[in-house]
mmCIF file of C-alpha atoms in Angstrom:
data_model
loop_
_atom_site.group_PDB
_atom_site.id
_atom_site.type_symbol
_atom_site.label_atom_id
_atom_site.label_comp_id
_atom_site.label_asym_id
_atom_site.label_seq_id
_atom_site.Cartn_x
_atom_site.Cartn_y
_atom_site.Cartn_z
ATOM 1 C CA ALA A 1 11.054 0.364 6.798
ATOM 2 C CA ALA A 2 8.968 2.311 3.950
ATOM 3 C CA GLN A 3 10.958 -0.343 1.133
ATOM 4 C CA GLY A 4 10.662 -3.066 3.066
ATOM 5 C CA TRP A 5 7.132 -2.114 2.888
ATOM 6 C CA LEU A 6 7.369 -1.838 -1.141
ATOM 7 C CA VAL A 7 9.103 -4.952 -1.378
ATOM 8 C CA VAL A 8 6.863 -6.560 0.823
ATOM 9 C CA SER A 9 3.859 -5.487 -1.045
ATOM 10 C CA ALA A 10 5.271 -6.438 -4.185
ATOM 11 C CA VAL A 11 6.014 -10.143 -3.467
ATOM 12 C CA PHE A 12 2.472 -10.552 -2.184
ATOM 13 C CA LEU A 13 1.194 -9.141 -5.349
ATOM 14 C CA ALA A 14 3.149 -11.378 -7.379
ATOM 15 C CA PHE A 15 1.951 -14.498 -5.621
ATOM 16 C CA VAL A 16 -1.344 -13.234 -5.723
ATOM 17 C CA CYS A 17 -1.040 -12.350 -9.505
ATOM 18 C CA LEU A 18 0.122 -16.124 -9.559
ATOM 19 C CA VAL A 19 -3.225 -17.643 -7.612
ATOM 20 C CA ALA A 20 -5.159 -15.634 -10.192
ATOM 21 C CA TYR A 21 -2.980 -16.870 -13.099
ATOM 22 C CA TRP A 22 -4.086 -20.496 -11.914
ATOM 23 C CA GLY A 23 -7.106 -19.414 -11.516
ATOM 24 C CA ALA A 24 -8.471 -17.919 -14.358
ATOM 25 C CA ALA A 25 -10.311 -19.275 -16.994
ATOM 26 C CA SER A 26 -9.013 -19.422 -20.921
ATOM 27 C CA GLU A 27 -12.637 -19.438 -22.011
ATOM 28 C CA CYS A 28 -12.135 -15.400 -20.711
ATOM 29 C CA ALA A 29 -11.646 -14.350 -24.082
ATOM 30 C CA ALA A 30 -11.284 -10.738 -23.758
ATOM 31 C CA ARG A 31 -9.481 -7.705 -25.968
ATOM 32 C CA PRO A 32 -6.751 -6.597 -25.960
ATOM 33 C CA VAL A 33 -5.780 -8.960 -24.122
ATOM 34 C CA ASN A 34 -7.073 -12.139 -22.428
ATOM 35 C CA LEU A 35 -7.438 -11.939 -18.258
ATOM 36 C CA LYS A 36 -5.054 -15.248 -17.864
ATOM 37 C CA SER A 37 -2.027 -13.406 -19.632
ATOM 38 C CA TRP A 38 -2.844 -10.391 -18.000
ATOM 39 C CA PHE A 39 -2.186 -12.196 -14.610
ATOM 40 C CA LEU A 40 0.980 -13.691 -16.380
ATOM 41 C CA GLY A 41 2.304 -10.615 -17.323
ATOM 42 C CA SER A 42 2.003 -8.877 -14.069
ATOM 43 C CA PHE A 43 3.792 -11.753 -12.427
ATOM 44 C CA VAL A 44 6.382 -11.395 -14.648
ATOM 45 C CA ILE A 45 6.433 -7.304 -13.726
ATOM 46 C CA SER A 46 6.222 -7.767 -10.442
ATOM 47 C CA CYS A 47 8.974 -10.332 -10.109
ATOM 48 C CA VAL A 48 11.246 -8.514 -12.145
ATOM 49 C CA PHE A 49 10.457 -5.288 -10.057
ATOM 50 C CA VAL A 50 11.495 -6.846 -6.858
ATOM 51 C CA GLY A 51 14.758 -8.508 -8.727
ATOM 52 C CA PHE A 52 15.385 -4.563 -9.491
ATOM 53 C CA PHE A 53 14.625 -3.371 -6.494
ATOM 54 C CA LEU A 54 16.666 -5.406 -4.257
ATOM 55 C CA PHE A 55 19.688 -5.020 -6.613
ATOM 56 C CA ALA A 56 19.312 -1.273 -6.063
ATOM 57 C CA MET A 57 19.162 -1.517 -2.610
ATOM 58 C CA CYS A 58 22.494 -3.493 -2.139
ATOM 59 C CA SER A 59 24.437 -1.491 -4.650
ATOM 60 C CA MET A 60 23.343 1.637 -2.726
ATOM 61 C CA LEU A 61 24.404 0.121 0.504
ATOM 62 C CA VAL A 62 27.707 -0.673 -0.837
ATOM 63 C CA LEU A 63 27.589 2.953 -1.616
ATOM 64 C CA VAL A 64 27.244 4.224 1.578
ATOM 65 C CA ASP A 65 29.224 2.204 3.113
ATOM 66 C CA ASP A 66 31.859 2.998 0.992
ATOM 67 C CA GLU A 67 31.546 6.855 2.008
ATOM 68 C CA VAL A 68 31.441 5.988 5.312
ATOM 69 C CA SER A 69 34.964 4.245 5.348
ATOM 70 C CA ARG A 70 36.069 7.129 3.128
ATOM 71 C CA ALA A 71 34.940 9.473 6.264
ATOM 72 C CA ARG A 72 36.425 7.235 8.583
ATOM 73 C CA VAL A 73 40.036 7.905 7.041
ATOM 74 C CA LEU A 74 39.291 11.348 6.194
ATOM 75 C CA ARG A 75 38.084 11.858 10.019
ATOM 76 C CA ARG A 76 41.147 10.299 11.202
ATOM 77 C CA GLY A 77 43.258 12.815 9.266
ATOM 78 C CA GLU A 78 44.711 10.244 7.115
ATOM 79 C CA ASP A 79 45.404 10.403 3.053
ATOM 80 C CA LEU A 80 43.216 8.417 1.344
ATOM 81 C CA PRO A 81 45.137 5.380 -0.143
ATOM 82 C CA ALA A 82 45.385 6.567 -4.296
ATOM 83 C CA ASN A 83 43.568 4.188 -5.807
ATOM 84 C CA THR A 84 39.948 5.571 -4.450
ATOM 85 C CA ARG A 85 37.728 7.221 -6.355
ATOM 86 C CA GLY A 86 34.337 8.869 -5.374
ATOM 87 C CA ASP A 87 32.536 6.801 -7.485
ATOM 88 C CA THR A 88 32.489 3.177 -8.195
ATOM 89 C CA ILE A 89 30.481 0.903 -10.109
ATOM 90 C CA PHE A 90 27.771 0.156 -7.707
ATOM 91 C CA SER A 91 26.796 4.083 -8.033
ATOM 92 C CA ASP A 92 26.643 3.207 -12.166
ATOM 93 C CA PHE A 93 24.378 -0.174 -11.071
ATOM 94 C CA ALA A 94 22.007 1.719 -8.685
ATOM 95 C CA VAL A 95 21.622 4.441 -11.218
ATOM 96 C CA TRP A 96 20.339 1.881 -14.475
ATOM 97 C CA ALA A 97 18.862 -0.127 -11.263
ATOM 98 C CA SER A 98 16.513 3.098 -10.795
ATOM 99 C CA LEU A 99 16.017 3.821 -14.439
ATOM 100 C CA VAL A 100 14.961 0.274 -14.853
ATOM 101 C CA LEU A 101 12.509 1.119 -11.867
ATOM 102 C CA ALA A 102 11.659 4.332 -13.031
ATOM 103 C CA LEU A 103 9.948 2.108 -17.079
ATOM 104 C CA LEU A 104 8.915 -1.178 -14.828
ATOM 105 C CA ALA A 105 6.810 1.625 -12.915
ATOM 106 C CA VAL A 106 5.292 2.648 -16.320
ATOM 107 C CA ALA A 107 5.222 -0.512 -18.130
ATOM 108 C CA ALA A 108 3.175 -1.395 -15.180
ATOM 109 C CA LEU A 109 0.422 1.839 -15.308
ATOM 110 C CA VAL A 110 0.612 0.862 -19.300
ATOM 111 C CA TRP A 111 -0.553 -2.916 -18.092
ATOM 112 C CA THR A 112 -3.521 -1.849 -15.324
ATOM 113 C CA ALA A 113 -4.558 0.487 -18.106
ATOM 114 C CA VAL A 114 -4.441 -2.604 -20.425
ATOM 115 C CA GLY A 115 -5.960 -5.173 -17.801
ATOM 116 C CA VAL A 116 -8.922 -2.004 -17.320
ATOM 117 C CA ALA A 117 -9.876 -2.476 -20.806
ATOM 118 C CA ALA A 118 -10.045 -6.224 -20.468
ATOM 119 C CA VAL A 119 -12.004 -6.509 -18.008
ATOM 120 C CA LEU A 120 -14.465 -3.803 -19.297
ATOM 121 C CA ASP A 121 -14.302 -5.874 -22.822
ATOM 122 C CA SER A 122 -14.955 -8.719 -20.798
ATOM 123 C CA GLU A 123 -18.226 -7.373 -19.349
ATOM 124 C CA SER A 124 -19.322 -5.592 -22.406
ATOM 125 C CA ASP A 125 -20.932 -8.993 -23.277
ATOM 126 C CA GLU A 126 -23.342 -11.457 -20.690
ATOM 127 C CA ALA A 127 -21.065 -14.688 -21.865
ATOM 128 C CA ARG A 128 -17.812 -13.260 -21.459
ATOM 129 C CA ALA A 129 -18.139 -12.032 -18.499
ATOM 130 C CA GLU A 130 -19.848 -15.713 -16.652
ATOM 131 C CA ALA A 131 -16.909 -17.012 -18.713
ATOM 132 C CA CYS A 132 -14.359 -14.900 -16.855
ATOM 133 C CA GLY A 133 -15.698 -15.015 -13.349
ATOM 134 C CA TYR A 134 -13.008 -14.936 -10.687
ATOM 135 C CA GLY A 135 -10.756 -13.079 -13.333
ATOM 136 C CA ARG A 136 -12.916 -9.837 -13.372
ATOM 137 C CA ARG A 137 -12.787 -9.876 -9.132
ATOM 138 C CA TYR A 138 -9.365 -10.883 -8.899
ATOM 139 C CA PHE A 139 -7.952 -7.907 -11.469
ATOM 140 C CA TRP A 140 -9.909 -5.618 -9.548
ATOM 141 C CA PHE A 141 -8.009 -6.516 -6.017
ATOM 142 C CA LEU A 142 -4.939 -6.524 -7.381
ATOM 143 C CA ALA A 143 -5.057 -3.326 -10.130
ATOM 144 C CA SER A 144 -5.635 -0.307 -7.557
ATOM 145 C CA PRO A 145 -2.498 -2.048 -5.420
ATOM 146 C CA THR A 146 -0.205 -2.492 -8.656
ATOM 147 C CA LEU A 147 -0.917 1.274 -9.210
ATOM 148 C CA ILE A 148 -0.029 2.400 -5.703
ATOM 149 C CA LEU A 149 2.992 0.500 -5.841
ATOM 150 C CA ALA A 150 3.973 2.159 -9.109
ATOM 151 C CA CYS A 151 3.518 5.481 -8.145
ATOM 152 C CA CYS A 152 5.687 4.975 -4.872
ATOM 153 C CA CYS A 153 8.119 3.610 -6.584
ATOM 154 C CA SER A 154 8.367 6.714 -9.323
ATOM 155 C CA ALA A 155 7.656 9.275 -6.384
ATOM 156 C CA GLY A 156 10.233 7.012 -4.157
#
């Protein structure tokens, strides 16, 4: 259930990032990155996260199914076929997908820190703050859930 919540939350955040990207003003010249670019980067990170998370989950399900099948054969007292190994290519996929997920969690944390710097820079000048408008609000709406999801991914 927690994995489903995580995927749904990441898809929702990706959708909000896309809406914020469409609604952000191009005139918002913040440093180190334009807020419009930050929303696009967050959208890409969220989409890649969802893809690798689903890939990791499918790999784990295949591994569990293999283990259950082997346990059934052993419980019946039969010998395992000679070509049956304890590990499969899916175990490698699951490990690599988990590594990519951890790297994406770090990327999300760093990207959020870059976004905080951009929003604080845009608020330092009243003209830039006015030009950024809704982009700043969208950012603060997205920053906390992004950090929470990044921590859930790396801790879980």
